[in-house]
Amino acid sequence: MCGIVGYIGSREAYPIIINGLKRLEYRGYDSAGFVLNYPEGLEMVKTKGKVVDLEDKAQGVKLHANIGVGHTRWATHGVPNDINSHPHMSNNGNLVIVHNGIIENYEAIKIKLYSEGYVFHSETDTEVLVNLIEYFKEKENLNLTDAVRYALTEVIGAFAIAVMDSQNTDEIVVGRLGSPLAIGIGEDEFFIASDASPFVEFTKDAIYLEDGEMATIKRGEKVKVRKIVDNKEVHPSIHELQLDLEQIEKGGYEHFMLKEINEQPKSIHDTMRGRLLPDEGIIKMAGIWDHMERFKKAKRIIIVACGTSWHAGLVGEYLIEELARIPVEVEYASEFRYRNPIINKNDIVIAISQSGETADTLAALKLAKEKGAFIYGICNVVGSSIARITDAGSYTHAGPEIGVASTKAFTAQLTILTLIALKLGKHKGNLSNERFMSLCYELSTIPSKVEKALNTNDIVKKISEIYKDAENALYLGRGYNFPTALEGALKLKEISYIHAEGYPAAEMKHGPIALIDENMPVFVIAINKGHYEKVVSNIQEIKSRSGQIIAVVTEGDKQVRDLADHVIEIPECSEEFSPILASIPLQLLSYHVAVMRGCNVDQPRNLAKSVTVE
Ligand code: F6R
């Protein structure tokens, strides 16, 4: 987590850094800072709090340099306070660093530096690293690039760093291992950032550093990329960015989350575009098609993911087992990577990740690859680490998701998983042509059904008003909508801080039913497919114990309407597509409740969008 940004060129660096930090704030927002490099010395400002607090603190400071770096932090080592904020300066006051990641062996390095007379002011691992760089620079009389390289070869952990020397206003040195770093290439100017969003309006050309690479960025020269381990020069490819400014702005919405919820008809459509040809009965997915024999022979698919992406994986399990009849296991990446899992050559491991940078998911994939599995990625961020290490994969094309709570990325993941399940089902001969054609056709209508589901906004807002002060909430569903219940509960708890739990409806009797009383709102997904009658019985059980029922039902439903306190109607659909539609009102509900409770919807406390530490 953490976002880093930098600029070197002829424009003023400060506005580029501040705006860049605002765009990267999704990566962490408990403190922020920047340093500008003038011929007469460094100007550094940093503070606990958000980028707006940094702007306040910077008032009255000289802000006219054309080289500088900035940072927005999600604390790992040391509480969020002014001292622990980045940038960090080395003991002689010459070197400054911003860092995203964790230096695992920082204690050992710190002890070594203590013995050389170094002192430390913060509790961070980053301050240790900048002093290690200074140590090599001074002791071995090295230039900045070589000093950074020497230091990075001693470091265990993950990093994306940018380092400047106050003695040189023409150079920034960057390096990467495990945390992303992009370099924007303009005409006689360079941008550095954790993702391309800070420089999208200035240039469309970017280099994405690979793990284990570093670069020297010098005014008026070509960027020099080299391997950290052996100093070998690398010729990086220059990527053309597909991102535009509009995609990363709020577009008139009060919050990114609301914008992203409302973008879902488009994001789902974009995810299917060029892939689903419903009239011809064709699903084009090169990542699957090119490896069809492997998929056909697969004894098992293991899905690894975290959080919301893990919930998408659970829906994927239902879809792939039902439509393609391949056994699927869904694992938390963080558990999978540490439990010596049994993986065979005929297994396929699918990672699902919006950011493509989640440390646990990345590590789980690497492990699976080492054990010989074929690894497949479902990512949203193009060029992300997971997308790059997988053998094949499919992008979700949901567009940038900036609100920390995942919404459109989730439904895009469900769309990709549906396409995969349908394609595999067809080619394995598990689906009749008729069923395949009818599901393909229905899938193509989902964006317009999502549009309709978004019309529940007014009723959802009224319901939110009634339950906004609840202390607890339960979410229940069965079959395909058990994961929907988990996702609904996660959305509520992460942005409104109401304790919420998702359960398979039938599990109620085995414990959670003890929680039911007249104060407990119970959100039930009760669509008219699958286990409808069973869910109705579960609703009766809650009603008999005075629980408040808010049910997501199929339009026209009568039975549940008679039992529930409130109903929210979504369009008629096959069970396979119901998690997409049922999620919409649950996303809206968590959004409205959070707004009514005065919570920071886009940047909930303690969270960050891209979890690049384990
Ligand atoms: C919740 C949420 C998180 C992420 C999780 C995995 O709204 O966004 O639970 O789903 O941190 O992130 P990715 O998908 O980027 O691997």
XYZ file of C-alpha atoms and ligand atoms in Angstrom:
630
model
C 0.000 0.000 0.000
C 1.105 3.620 0.129
C 1.325 5.721 -3.000
C 4.439 7.372 -4.330
C 4.727 10.096 -6.916
C 7.555 12.152 -8.383
C 8.317 14.670 -11.088
C 11.383 15.970 -12.891
C 11.094 18.421 -15.791
C 10.405 22.083 -16.407
C 6.911 22.434 -14.860
C 6.274 23.187 -11.227
C 6.535 19.883 -9.397
C 4.292 20.747 -6.440
C 0.858 20.750 -8.162
C 1.733 17.562 -10.041
C 2.766 15.882 -6.798
C -0.267 17.067 -4.803
C -2.775 16.122 -7.511
C -0.977 12.849 -8.009
C -1.158 12.103 -4.292
C -4.895 12.810 -4.337
C -5.313 10.258 -7.109
C -3.173 7.738 -5.259
C -4.826 8.345 -1.910
C -6.873 5.162 -2.380
C -3.609 3.315 -1.635
C -3.346 4.722 1.877
C -4.431 7.889 3.562
C -3.194 8.116 7.122
C -0.371 10.573 6.424
C 1.194 12.379 3.489
C 4.282 14.357 2.570
C 6.479 15.723 -0.193
C 9.963 17.076 -0.698
C 11.063 19.554 -3.353
C 14.692 19.792 -4.428
C 16.138 23.313 -4.939
C 19.779 24.151 -5.737
C 19.879 25.787 -2.313
C 18.486 22.754 -0.496
C 15.453 20.579 0.199
C 11.971 21.787 1.189
C 10.086 19.022 2.962
C 6.563 19.077 4.377
C 4.818 16.064 5.907
C 1.935 15.447 8.203
C -0.361 12.918 9.758
C -3.699 13.032 7.943
C -4.830 13.302 4.372
C -3.457 15.102 1.357
C -5.742 18.093 2.062
C -4.065 18.399 5.466
C -0.716 18.364 3.707
C -1.876 21.162 1.415
C -2.887 23.199 4.461
C 0.452 22.612 6.081
C 2.287 23.591 2.885
C 0.765 27.049 2.832
C 3.419 29.705 3.098
C 6.165 27.278 2.064
C 8.262 27.937 -1.062
C 6.718 25.697 -3.714
C 8.388 26.464 -7.040
C 10.850 23.645 -7.700
C 10.699 21.485 -10.820
C 11.857 18.269 -9.185
C 10.312 16.521 -6.194
C 8.684 13.394 -4.763
C 5.622 12.782 -2.605
C 3.975 10.024 -0.606
C 0.630 9.012 0.839
C 0.899 6.414 3.574
C -0.849 3.349 4.920
C 1.069 2.667 8.110
C 2.935 -0.610 8.566
C 5.886 0.200 10.859
C 5.064 2.950 13.304
C 1.756 4.689 14.025
C 0.554 7.420 11.687
C 2.149 10.638 12.948
C 4.187 13.479 11.479
C 7.541 11.854 12.227
C 6.699 8.486 10.715
C 5.288 10.157 7.586
C 7.339 10.046 4.403
C 9.603 11.372 2.926
C 12.434 10.282 5.198
C 15.824 11.947 5.241
C 19.232 10.376 5.816
C 21.453 11.404 8.722
C 23.614 13.866 6.765
C 20.444 15.546 5.453
C 21.345 14.920 1.813
C 19.233 11.957 0.789
C 15.438 11.710 0.839
C 13.259 8.712 0.091
C 9.621 7.779 -0.395
C 8.808 4.093 -0.060
C 5.879 1.758 -0.622
C 6.330 -1.713 0.895
C 8.021 -3.357 3.865
C 11.700 -3.909 4.609
C 11.533 -7.157 6.557
C 15.160 -7.207 7.731
C 15.170 -3.570 8.814
C 15.991 -4.438 12.438
C 19.211 -6.173 11.454
C 20.208 -3.305 9.162
C 19.352 -0.807 11.887
C 21.670 -2.551 14.359
C 24.489 -2.476 11.799
C 23.890 1.236 11.161
C 23.744 1.993 14.913
C 27.223 0.562 15.179
C 28.325 3.000 12.466
C 26.962 5.883 14.536
C 23.629 6.378 12.770
C 20.626 7.677 14.693
C 16.949 7.258 13.898
C 14.059 9.591 14.536
C 11.089 7.543 13.342
C 9.899 4.001 13.931
C 9.874 3.229 10.226
C 11.726 0.672 8.154
C 12.027 3.346 5.462
C 14.298 5.594 7.497
C 16.620 2.614 7.904
C 16.743 2.134 4.134
C 17.604 5.741 3.307
C 20.419 5.617 5.831
C 21.713 2.382 4.375
C 21.863 4.145 1.007
C 23.721 7.052 2.600
C 26.079 4.620 4.310
C 27.081 3.013 0.983
C 27.261 6.346 -0.782
C 29.617 7.805 1.782
C 31.662 4.762 2.712
C 32.255 3.507 -0.822
C 32.172 6.956 -2.411
C 29.445 5.877 -4.824
C 27.088 7.826 -7.039
C 23.412 7.729 -6.048
C 22.455 4.967 -8.486
C 25.177 2.622 -7.257
C 24.498 3.430 -3.612
C 20.793 2.656 -4.076
C 21.674 -0.564 -5.871
C 24.089 -1.698 -3.165
C 21.503 -0.995 -0.485
C 18.695 -2.760 -2.321
C 20.754 -5.918 -2.688
C 20.891 -6.094 1.130
C 17.179 -5.631 1.595
C 14.639 -8.405 2.154
C 11.034 -7.432 1.611
C 9.005 -5.424 -0.825
C 9.572 -1.955 -2.117
C 8.881 0.705 -4.657
C 11.142 3.635 -3.840
C 12.143 7.015 -5.198
C 15.327 8.632 -3.871
C 16.763 12.124 -4.385
C 20.028 13.760 -3.390
C 19.942 17.410 -2.302
C 23.288 17.859 -4.069
C 21.769 16.988 -7.434
C 18.574 18.630 -8.691
C 18.669 16.717 -11.979
C 18.130 13.143 -10.862
C 15.737 10.737 -9.157
C 16.592 7.065 -8.654
C 13.791 4.530 -8.373
C 13.584 0.790 -7.710
C 10.957 -1.889 -7.429
C 10.421 -5.297 -5.902
C 6.896 -6.462 -5.187
C 5.302 -2.999 -5.207
C 4.327 -1.344 -8.472
C 6.102 1.590 -10.082
C 5.380 3.373 -13.350
C 7.540 5.993 -15.069
C 5.712 8.405 -17.371
C 7.847 9.594 -20.268
C 7.047 13.093 -21.487
C 8.965 15.415 -23.740
C 11.942 16.453 -21.611
C 10.108 15.489 -18.434
C 9.446 12.374 -16.371
C 6.773 11.321 -13.916
C 7.013 8.613 -11.304
C 3.995 7.014 -9.667
C 2.599 3.857 -8.104
C 0.125 3.748 -10.982
C -0.279 5.871 -14.075
C -3.184 7.984 -12.800
C -1.053 10.953 -11.566
C 0.354 11.629 -15.028
C -2.369 10.553 -17.408
C -3.076 14.117 -18.586
C 0.608 14.736 -19.364
C 1.721 11.658 -21.260
C 0.399 8.351 -22.568
C 3.829 6.679 -22.614
C 4.924 4.718 -19.593
C 7.516 2.211 -18.494
C 6.398 -0.260 -15.829
C 9.422 -1.407 -13.881
C 9.611 -5.167 -13.413
C 10.408 -6.743 -10.060
C 14.090 -6.474 -9.312
C 14.654 -3.479 -11.599
C 15.762 0.045 -10.830
C 16.033 3.159 -12.960
C 18.014 6.363 -13.029
C 15.874 9.238 -14.227
C 17.995 12.211 -15.276
C 16.917 15.516 -16.711
C 17.593 15.598 -20.462
C 18.645 11.929 -20.695
C 16.945 8.646 -21.530
C 15.730 6.630 -18.547
C 18.352 3.989 -17.698
C 16.891 0.763 -16.371
C 19.057 -1.936 -14.836
C 18.751 -5.114 -12.797
C 19.362 -4.578 -9.113
C 21.047 -7.910 -8.665
C 23.819 -7.603 -11.289
C 23.614 -4.055 -12.674
C 22.808 -5.411 -16.158
C 21.165 -2.844 -18.401
C 17.585 -3.600 -19.409
C 15.753 -2.217 -22.444
C 12.267 -1.567 -21.138
C 9.170 -1.538 -23.318
C 7.193 1.657 -23.447
C 3.483 1.034 -22.947
C 0.739 3.194 -24.310
C -1.723 4.050 -21.528
C -5.355 3.200 -22.144
C -6.452 5.418 -19.279
C -8.035 8.842 -19.629
C -8.707 11.634 -17.177
C -12.485 11.273 -17.184
C -12.188 7.710 -15.894
C -10.391 8.795 -12.755
C -12.576 11.774 -11.881
C -15.867 11.806 -9.980
C -17.915 12.980 -12.973
C -20.465 14.925 -10.912
C -21.038 12.203 -8.301
C -20.495 12.977 -4.651
C -18.329 9.915 -4.164
C -16.324 7.556 -6.349
C -18.218 4.642 -4.848
C -21.568 5.987 -6.058
C -20.099 6.720 -9.471
C -18.701 3.208 -9.676
C -21.964 1.595 -8.550
C -23.754 3.492 -11.300
C -21.140 2.597 -13.889
C -21.954 -1.107 -13.640
C -24.182 -1.408 -16.707
C -21.241 -0.054 -18.697
C -18.471 -1.920 -16.889
C -20.276 -5.243 -17.294
C -20.925 -4.444 -20.924
C -17.256 -3.506 -21.439
C -16.187 -6.748 -19.809
C -18.275 -8.727 -22.325
C -17.536 -6.544 -25.325
C -15.830 -8.437 -28.132
C -16.070 -11.636 -26.104
C -19.734 -12.515 -26.046
C -21.432 -12.879 -29.429
C -24.871 -14.090 -28.311
C -26.468 -14.397 -31.744
C -23.670 -16.578 -33.062
C -23.408 -18.484 -29.779
C -19.701 -17.657 -29.526
C -17.588 -16.691 -26.529
C -14.160 -15.457 -27.541
C -11.584 -15.665 -24.777
C -8.074 -16.218 -26.047
C -6.747 -16.979 -22.554
C -9.109 -19.950 -22.258
C -9.175 -20.990 -25.897
C -5.382 -21.156 -26.234
C -5.272 -23.562 -23.275
C -8.535 -25.412 -23.798
C -6.944 -28.861 -23.635
C -5.488 -28.045 -20.239
C -8.838 -26.809 -18.980
C -10.600 -29.865 -20.362
C -8.119 -32.168 -18.646
C -8.031 -30.212 -15.393
C -8.780 -32.438 -12.410
C -9.485 -29.404 -10.307
C -9.542 -25.632 -10.376
C -8.350 -23.765 -7.306
C -9.406 -20.147 -7.032
C -7.235 -17.931 -4.804
C -8.221 -14.407 -3.820
C -8.877 -12.060 -0.902
C -11.897 -10.093 0.322
C -14.471 -9.188 -2.282
C -12.505 -10.999 -4.978
C -12.715 -14.130 -2.823
C -16.501 -13.717 -2.752
C -16.455 -13.515 -6.552
C -14.422 -16.740 -6.452
C -17.156 -18.436 -4.416
C -19.725 -17.527 -7.062
C -17.194 -18.823 -9.605
C -17.240 -22.166 -7.803
C -20.989 -22.473 -8.261
C -20.783 -21.375 -11.897
C -17.887 -23.576 -12.991
C -19.054 -26.668 -11.128
C -22.609 -26.282 -12.425
C -21.901 -25.330 -16.022
C -18.538 -26.985 -16.717
C -18.572 -29.795 -14.125
C -14.967 -29.221 -13.055
C -14.398 -29.464 -9.279
C -13.506 -26.077 -7.830
C -11.984 -25.089 -4.505
C -11.888 -21.496 -3.364
C -9.122 -20.488 -0.996
C -8.161 -17.382 0.890
C -4.807 -16.592 -0.698
C -3.324 -15.769 2.713
C -4.153 -19.254 4.056
C -3.299 -21.142 0.913
C 0.221 -19.736 0.672
C 1.200 -20.840 4.163
C -0.304 -24.292 4.441
C 1.804 -26.363 2.085
C -1.139 -27.079 -0.221
C -1.255 -30.160 -2.398
C -1.075 -28.989 -5.973
C -0.743 -31.251 -8.977
C 0.391 -30.584 -12.499
C -3.157 -31.009 -13.773
C -4.521 -28.374 -11.423
C -5.360 -24.929 -12.638
C -5.015 -22.092 -10.185
C -7.055 -18.982 -10.934
C -6.247 -15.772 -9.090
C -8.906 -13.089 -8.903
C -7.748 -9.583 -8.055
C -9.004 -6.135 -8.913
C -5.651 -4.447 -8.300
C -3.513 -7.347 -9.481
C -1.112 -6.354 -6.706
C -2.510 -8.041 -3.576
C 0.556 -9.469 -1.846
C -1.073 -12.668 -0.576
C -2.705 -13.468 -3.906
C 0.549 -12.854 -5.723
C 2.454 -15.097 -3.302
C -0.185 -17.844 -3.582
C 0.166 -17.776 -7.360
C 3.941 -17.914 -7.227
C 3.697 -20.937 -4.970
C 1.240 -22.644 -7.316
C 3.530 -21.929 -10.256
C 6.526 -23.379 -8.427
C 4.509 -26.532 -7.798
C 3.817 -26.850 -11.502
C 0.217 -25.677 -11.770
C -1.037 -23.692 -14.726
C -1.871 -20.243 -13.383
C -4.592 -17.964 -14.726
C -5.332 -14.378 -13.724
C -8.550 -12.410 -13.585
C -7.406 -8.836 -12.953
C -8.766 -5.372 -13.523
C -5.560 -3.369 -13.582
C -3.791 -3.836 -16.887
C -0.102 -4.661 -16.580
C -0.377 -5.400 -12.856
C 1.978 -7.854 -11.167
C -0.515 -10.731 -11.128
C -1.435 -10.137 -14.751
C 2.229 -10.330 -15.638
C 3.201 -13.527 -13.842
C 0.246 -15.656 -14.917
C 0.429 -18.129 -17.809
C -2.773 -16.683 -19.241
C -5.710 -14.614 -18.098
C -8.609 -12.292 -18.772
C -8.886 -8.639 -17.859
C -12.166 -7.455 -16.427
C -12.220 -4.051 -18.187
C -14.240 -2.448 -15.383
C -12.119 0.706 -15.674
C -10.270 2.240 -12.727
C -11.948 1.519 -9.397
C -11.016 4.245 -6.942
C -13.519 3.873 -4.094
C -11.868 1.560 -1.594
C -14.975 -0.632 -1.362
C -15.069 -2.776 -4.454
C -18.305 -2.613 -6.472
C -17.943 -2.555 -10.242
C -14.826 -4.720 -10.130
C -16.840 -7.391 -8.277
C -19.630 -7.566 -10.847
C -17.055 -7.504 -13.657
C -15.310 -10.477 -12.004
C -18.646 -12.308 -11.881
C -19.137 -11.534 -15.561
C -15.741 -12.981 -16.513
C -16.326 -16.057 -14.370
C -19.684 -16.587 -16.087
C -18.058 -16.309 -19.511
C -15.362 -18.791 -18.489
C -17.873 -21.256 -17.049
C -20.051 -21.042 -20.156
C -17.125 -21.466 -22.523
C -15.732 -24.424 -20.622
C -19.197 -25.931 -20.266
C -19.740 -25.742 -23.990
C -16.363 -27.136 -25.003
C -16.467 -29.911 -22.440
C -19.889 -30.881 -23.771
C -21.636 -30.338 -20.458
C -24.072 -27.774 -21.753
C -26.631 -28.435 -24.432
C -26.477 -25.965 -27.285
C -29.915 -24.741 -26.340
C -28.977 -23.970 -22.750
C -25.693 -22.408 -23.801
C -27.429 -20.142 -26.325
C -30.102 -19.137 -23.874
C -27.599 -18.310 -21.110
C -25.424 -16.369 -23.573
C -28.425 -14.378 -24.675
C -29.477 -13.699 -21.115
C -25.951 -12.634 -20.170
C -26.065 -10.053 -22.948
C -29.188 -8.546 -21.328
C -27.592 -8.238 -17.880
C -26.322 -4.644 -18.331
C -29.887 -3.427 -18.949
C -31.152 -5.470 -15.980
C -28.446 -3.893 -13.822
C -29.720 -0.520 -15.030
C -33.144 -1.531 -13.681
C -31.676 -2.796 -10.435
C -30.103 0.638 -9.978
C -33.630 2.078 -9.988
C -34.052 0.573 -6.517
C -31.981 3.514 -5.270
C -34.937 5.459 -3.799
C -36.433 2.564 -1.883
C -32.980 1.491 -0.738
C -32.324 4.998 0.539
C -35.556 4.909 2.585
C -34.616 1.533 4.043
C -31.141 2.855 4.836
C -32.692 5.704 6.807
C -34.610 3.191 8.952
C -31.624 0.949 9.721
C -28.731 3.398 9.687
C -28.335 3.259 13.475
C -28.294 -0.538 13.736
C -25.313 -1.955 15.587
C -25.431 -5.332 13.913
C -26.849 -6.830 10.751
C -27.182 -10.284 9.263
C -27.106 -11.143 5.578
C -28.509 -14.469 4.425
C -28.605 -16.276 1.116
C -28.407 -19.777 -0.289
C -26.645 -21.345 -3.258
C -25.319 -18.710 -5.639
C -26.486 -16.037 -3.241
C -24.645 -17.224 -0.178
C -21.555 -15.372 -1.507
C -23.825 -12.411 -2.288
C -24.764 -12.354 1.405
C -21.087 -12.415 2.405
C -20.357 -9.569 0.018
C -23.350 -7.522 1.234
C -22.128 -7.870 4.825
C -18.559 -6.941 3.905
C -19.722 -3.814 2.077
C -21.755 -2.666 5.070
C -19.070 -3.269 7.660
C -16.160 -1.808 5.741
C -17.720 1.546 4.959
C -20.314 2.133 7.689
C -18.513 0.303 10.551
C -21.695 -1.594 11.448
C -20.927 -5.130 12.488
C -22.411 -7.382 9.820
C -22.191 -11.119 9.113
C -23.114 -13.136 6.072
C -24.354 -16.718 6.414
C -25.838 -19.455 4.296
C -29.506 -19.091 5.321
C -29.759 -22.690 6.503
C -26.852 -22.242 8.920
C -28.977 -19.921 11.049
C -30.294 -22.769 13.120
C -26.784 -23.815 14.053
C -26.033 -20.752 16.110
C -26.638 -17.312 14.627
C -30.398 -17.504 15.166
C -29.651 -16.813 18.843
C -28.789 -13.268 17.797
C -32.218 -12.524 16.385
C -34.400 -10.057 18.233
C -36.562 -7.099 17.239
C -33.463 -4.911 16.789
C -31.677 -7.139 14.314
C -32.039 -6.236 10.635
C -31.731 -9.366 8.522
C -31.089 -8.881 4.817
C -32.204 -11.941 2.875
C -31.605 -12.624 -0.788
C -34.790 -14.451 -1.734
C -35.034 -14.566 -5.512
C -37.563 -16.891 -7.123
C -35.012 -19.468 -8.354
C -32.915 -22.203 -6.774
C -33.870 -22.753 -3.176
C -36.638 -20.195 -3.008
C -39.035 -22.243 -0.858
C -36.267 -23.100 1.575
C -35.316 -19.445 1.893
C -38.980 -18.624 2.546
C -38.927 -21.120 5.431
C -35.763 -19.465 6.793
C -37.533 -16.106 6.639
C -40.464 -17.578 8.609
C -38.037 -18.742 11.285
C -36.581 -15.252 11.633
C -40.015 -13.657 11.619
C -41.179 -15.925 14.463
C -38.306 -14.494 16.512
C -39.223 -10.866 15.722
C -36.263 -10.172 13.411
C -36.637 -7.328 10.901
C -36.578 -8.737 7.370
C -35.366 -6.772 4.395
C -35.606 -9.047 1.386
C -34.136 -8.742 -2.080
C -36.745 -10.454 -4.256
C -37.611 -11.001 -7.905
C -40.004 -8.385 -9.250
C -43.624 -9.416 -8.779
C -42.845 -11.658 -5.791
C -45.834 -12.113 -3.463
C -44.880 -14.744 -0.910
C -41.879 -12.979 0.596
C -43.547 -9.575 0.336
C -46.208 -10.837 2.774
C -43.574 -11.876 5.299
C -40.863 -9.238 4.986
C -40.792 -5.771 6.542
C -39.351 -4.367 3.332
C -38.728 -5.777 -0.104
C -36.392 -4.608 -2.812
C -37.259 -5.924 -6.259
C -34.661 -6.867 -8.851
C -35.408 -8.035 -12.404
C -36.271 -11.664 -13.167
C -33.150 -13.662 -14.108
C -31.627 -17.113 -14.057
C -29.987 -18.096 -10.808
C -26.528 -17.906 -12.429
C -26.872 -14.150 -12.893
C -28.664 -13.321 -9.673
C -25.506 -12.479 -7.630
C -24.780 -9.649 -10.074
C -28.286 -8.197 -9.805
C -28.803 -8.809 -6.073
C -25.483 -7.127 -5.246
C -26.628 -3.802 -6.690
C -29.169 -2.822 -3.988
C -26.842 -4.165 -1.281
C -24.039 -1.909 -2.554
C -26.438 1.044 -2.625
C -27.619 0.264 0.881
C -24.129 0.223 2.351
C -23.356 3.448 0.490
C -26.418 5.312 1.829
C -26.016 4.008 5.365
C -22.368 5.105 5.403
C -23.215 8.565 4.067
C -26.018 8.933 6.651
C -23.634 7.950 9.428
C -21.134 10.570 8.265
C -18.475 8.019 7.305
C -15.787 8.598 4.704
C -17.238 6.385 2.002
C -14.346 6.377 -0.441
C -11.625 6.087 2.173
C -12.896 4.024 5.081
C -10.728 3.982 8.165
C -7.785 1.579 8.404
C -8.202 0.342 4.840
C -6.360 0.805 1.566
C -7.333 -0.148 -1.932
C -4.257 -2.039 -2.908
C -2.995 -4.398 -0.213
C 0.621 -4.878 -1.199
C 1.698 -6.102 2.238
C 0.753 -9.480 3.656
C -13.582 -4.863 -0.263
C -12.359 -4.908 -1.031
C -11.292 -5.833 -0.597
C -10.548 -6.405 -1.826
C -9.354 -7.228 -1.363
C -8.641 -7.862 -2.528
O -14.499 -3.972 -0.810
O -12.191 -4.185 -1.979
O -11.789 -6.854 0.198
O -11.432 -7.172 -2.564
O -8.456 -6.415 -0.663
O -8.173 -6.903 -3.415
P -7.835 -7.252 -4.904
O -9.093 -7.628 -5.583
O -7.242 -5.996 -5.462
O -6.860 -8.387 -4.884
